[in-house]
Amino acid sequence: MSTQNTTLRGLGYAFLGFAVFASHDALIKVLGGTYSVMQIIFFATLFSFVPMAVTILTDRTTGNFLPHHPWLVMLRSGLMVTSMVCAFYAFSVLPLAEVYSLLFSFPLIVTVLSIPVLGEVVRGQRWAAVGVGMIGVLIVLRPGATEITLGHLAALTAAFCSASASVLVRKIGNEERSAVLILYPMLLAIAVMSLVQPAVYQPPSLLHLAMMALVGIFSVIAQHLIILAYRAAPAGVVAPSQYSQIIWATLFGMIFFSERPDSWVAVGASIIIASGVFVVWRESRANTSANTPVLRVRSPRSDTGASARPMF
């Protein structure tokens, strides 16, 4: 198969994967109107555990399930669970496009965190992209002109925790089995969410239970599609495709939730996306980035649960 065909196939996987992610998030918004995000995460993680267990069993790396860096693995797991809770909450209370606009600050945060954690050298142009992207975040939030709600803070916290988890796995991923990186966050999520169920549990209908199952299954399907995309196409080509989610978010918001695009959010999101794409482009150039922290993360969606190993 020609390189061009392989790249197109990779892009196809990526766009399909991010469409599934957007469907996953729309389901969260529907369920969030009735159930606590803790309950949604609990059932979604339970339903995703079986297919992820199959992935774990296919891991041919020798060794046991004991991490080489237990404290960092647990820190990453805690960051991922926190990211899930915050992102699920944000999706349940804010317009979909607005949540995505804030989550898209992910590559900018990764760029900044990679300096102390990975020893990345960030020069003027990438710093400028980070600065411009943060202006985009301020345009979306418009502090002083509109109320900054708990949902906005949750979306930004989700982006920060997801970026932190991604940088950590970039640091320790070469020394840890994929099975360890997948298993520990899932077990922590199930354990923590089970503790709070007595306080938040509401008996779900069969339809809502099926929707919770789909949330978990969609996260697994989307993660694997993104991995296939990065195997088939260059990272610099695949990474920008994550921004296609804003299109799905706008469509889903208009069709299912009567959400009308806000012009300020559109402007801010455009600035954030342009900054993120520029960071990806700079990292893809030779002799620009020693660690390519954004390019080497196969999935920017730690908030969906157990994400796979970054690309090394």
Tab-separated table of C-alpha atoms in Angstrom, residues 92-254:
chain	number	residue	atom	x	y	z
A	92	SER	CA	-23.198	17.861	31.759
A	93	VAL	CA	-23.570	21.582	32.574
A	94	LEU	CA	-22.004	23.552	29.693
A	95	PRO	CA	-22.649	23.681	25.937
A	96	LEU	CA	-20.597	21.009	24.181
A	97	ALA	CA	-18.687	23.450	21.957
A	98	GLU	CA	-17.736	25.569	24.965
A	99	VAL	CA	-16.309	22.559	26.816
A	100	TYR	CA	-14.268	21.527	23.793
A	101	SER	CA	-12.917	25.058	23.387
A	102	LEU	CA	-11.447	24.856	26.897
A	103	LEU	CA	-10.282	21.239	26.590
A	104	PHE	CA	-8.390	22.234	23.446
A	105	SER	CA	-5.932	24.100	25.652
A	106	PHE	CA	-4.457	20.612	26.280
A	107	PRO	CA	-1.441	20.884	23.890
A	108	LEU	CA	-0.571	24.320	25.235
A	109	ILE	CA	-0.522	22.989	28.812
A	110	VAL	CA	1.508	19.954	27.714
A	111	THR	CA	4.068	22.299	26.155
A	112	VAL	CA	4.495	24.227	29.414
A	113	LEU	CA	4.572	21.131	31.665
A	114	SER	CA	7.120	19.392	29.456
A	115	ILE	CA	9.735	21.956	30.500
A	116	PRO	CA	10.079	20.934	34.192
A	117	VAL	CA	9.035	17.281	33.758
A	118	LEU	CA	10.788	16.274	30.526
A	119	GLY	CA	13.472	18.949	30.296
A	120	GLU	CA	11.988	20.195	27.020
A	121	VAL	CA	13.486	23.412	25.629
A	122	VAL	CA	10.673	25.704	24.456
A	123	ARG	CA	11.767	28.623	22.350
A	124	GLY	CA	10.117	31.847	21.309
A	125	GLN	CA	7.654	30.675	18.670
A	126	ARG	CA	6.109	27.939	20.806
A	127	TRP	CA	5.964	30.312	23.783
A	128	ALA	CA	4.168	32.802	21.557
A	129	ALA	CA	1.691	30.082	20.533
A	130	VAL	CA	1.037	29.275	24.201
A	131	GLY	CA	0.486	32.961	24.989
A	132	VAL	CA	-1.897	33.458	22.061
A	133	GLY	CA	-3.755	30.271	23.000
A	134	MET	CA	-4.256	31.516	26.544
A	135	ILE	CA	-5.735	34.724	25.106
A	136	GLY	CA	-8.167	32.462	23.264
A	137	VAL	CA	-9.116	30.827	26.581
A	138	LEU	CA	-9.785	34.271	28.075
A	139	ILE	CA	-11.995	35.160	25.107
A	140	VAL	CA	-14.039	31.989	25.677
A	141	LEU	CA	-14.351	32.721	29.395
A	142	ARG	CA	-14.730	36.533	29.129
A	143	PRO	CA	-14.084	37.140	32.830
A	144	GLY	CA	-16.020	40.147	34.048
A	145	ALA	CA	-18.409	40.111	31.076
A	146	THR	CA	-19.948	36.710	31.836
A	147	GLU	CA	-20.053	34.527	34.923
A	148	ILE	CA	-17.273	31.951	35.210
A	149	THR	CA	-19.087	28.896	36.527
A	150	LEU	CA	-17.935	25.717	38.205
A	151	GLY	CA	-18.370	24.041	34.828
A	152	HIS	CA	-15.765	26.322	33.231
A	153	LEU	CA	-13.312	25.672	36.052
A	154	ALA	CA	-13.994	21.937	35.740
A	155	ALA	CA	-13.217	21.976	31.996
A	156	LEU	CA	-9.921	23.797	32.569
A	157	THR	CA	-9.042	21.429	35.424
A	158	ALA	CA	-9.784	18.470	33.160
A	159	ALA	CA	-7.448	19.883	30.500
A	160	PHE	CA	-4.695	20.472	33.067
A	161	CYS	CA	-5.001	17.010	34.648
A	162	SER	CA	-5.165	15.320	31.246
A	163	ALA	CA	-2.059	17.196	30.096
A	164	SER	CA	-0.232	16.330	33.325
A	165	ALA	CA	-1.108	12.649	32.962
A	166	SER	CA	0.107	12.680	29.360
A	167	VAL	CA	3.438	14.277	30.264
A	168	LEU	CA	3.915	11.752	33.073
A	169	VAL	CA	3.293	8.793	30.810
A	170	ARG	CA	5.712	10.322	28.322
A	171	LYS	CA	8.301	10.296	31.124
A	172	ILE	CA	7.744	6.726	32.422
A	173	GLY	CA	6.088	4.962	29.487
A	174	ASN	CA	9.270	3.300	28.202
A	175	GLU	CA	9.703	1.517	31.536
A	176	GLU	CA	6.095	0.520	32.225
A	177	ARG	CA	3.971	-2.152	30.591
A	178	SER	CA	0.923	-0.989	28.670
A	179	ALA	CA	-1.093	-3.297	30.918
A	180	VAL	CA	0.035	-1.337	33.991
A	181	LEU	CA	-0.777	2.019	32.391
A	182	ILE	CA	-4.267	0.799	31.477
A	183	LEU	CA	-5.145	-1.265	34.547
A	184	TYR	CA	-4.291	1.073	37.413
A	185	PRO	CA	-6.429	4.079	36.357
A	186	MET	CA	-9.416	1.808	35.730
A	187	LEU	CA	-9.110	0.092	39.086
A	188	LEU	CA	-8.701	3.422	40.866
A	189	ALA	CA	-11.756	4.848	39.094
A	190	ILE	CA	-13.881	1.830	40.015
A	191	ALA	CA	-12.661	1.887	43.626
A	192	VAL	CA	-13.209	5.621	44.176
A	193	MET	CA	-16.576	5.743	42.410
A	194	SER	CA	-17.849	2.686	44.274
A	195	LEU	CA	-17.176	4.447	47.582
A	196	VAL	CA	-19.442	7.357	46.688
A	197	GLN	CA	-22.270	5.319	45.133
A	198	PRO	CA	-24.320	5.093	48.360
A	199	ALA	CA	-24.532	8.902	48.376
A	200	VAL	CA	-25.278	9.482	44.682
A	201	TYR	CA	-26.864	6.306	43.286
A	202	GLN	CA	-30.173	6.504	41.461
A	203	PRO	CA	-31.656	3.332	39.924
A	204	PRO	CA	-31.194	3.764	36.163
A	205	SER	CA	-33.739	2.728	33.576
A	206	LEU	CA	-32.701	0.042	31.076
A	207	LEU	CA	-32.281	2.722	28.414
A	208	HIS	CA	-30.021	4.836	30.608
A	209	LEU	CA	-28.045	1.788	31.700
A	210	ALA	CA	-27.475	0.954	28.035
A	211	MET	CA	-26.343	4.551	27.454
A	212	MET	CA	-23.871	4.286	30.338
A	213	ALA	CA	-22.568	1.083	28.779
A	214	LEU	CA	-22.160	2.914	25.462
A	215	VAL	CA	-20.148	5.653	27.156
A	216	GLY	CA	-17.642	3.027	28.309
A	217	ILE	CA	-17.644	1.109	25.029
A	218	PHE	CA	-17.313	4.265	22.925
A	219	SER	CA	-14.263	5.335	24.948
A	220	VAL	CA	-12.552	2.000	24.216
A	221	ILE	CA	-13.461	2.062	20.516
A	222	ALA	CA	-12.316	5.662	20.087
A	223	GLN	CA	-9.015	5.087	21.909
A	224	HIS	CA	-8.201	2.129	19.651
A	225	LEU	CA	-9.151	4.002	16.489
A	226	ILE	CA	-6.769	6.816	17.445
A	227	ILE	CA	-3.997	4.295	18.093
A	228	LEU	CA	-4.609	2.758	14.635
A	229	ALA	CA	-4.495	6.255	13.149
A	230	TYR	CA	-1.063	6.972	14.622
A	231	ARG	CA	0.225	3.620	13.400
A	232	ALA	CA	-0.873	4.349	9.849
A	233	ALA	CA	-0.111	8.060	9.446
A	234	PRO	CA	2.516	10.542	10.678
A	235	ALA	CA	1.776	12.116	14.044
A	236	GLY	CA	1.960	15.607	12.578
A	237	VAL	CA	-0.882	14.694	10.221
A	238	VAL	CA	-3.081	12.904	12.753
A	239	ALA	CA	-2.749	15.214	15.780
A	240	PRO	CA	-4.626	18.222	14.307
A	241	SER	CA	-7.613	15.985	13.490
A	242	GLN	CA	-8.661	16.126	17.155
A	243	TYR	CA	-10.080	19.577	16.461
A	244	SER	CA	-12.745	18.002	14.239
A	245	GLN	CA	-14.590	17.339	17.495
A	246	ILE	CA	-15.681	20.989	17.594
A	247	ILE	CA	-17.699	20.387	14.416
A	248	TRP	CA	-19.479	17.401	15.938
A	249	ALA	CA	-19.985	19.307	19.184
A	250	THR	CA	-21.628	22.186	17.340
A	251	LEU	CA	-23.880	19.860	15.333
A	252	PHE	CA	-24.858	17.714	18.317
A	253	GLY	CA	-25.436	20.805	20.424
A	254	MET	CA	-27.753	22.359	17.846
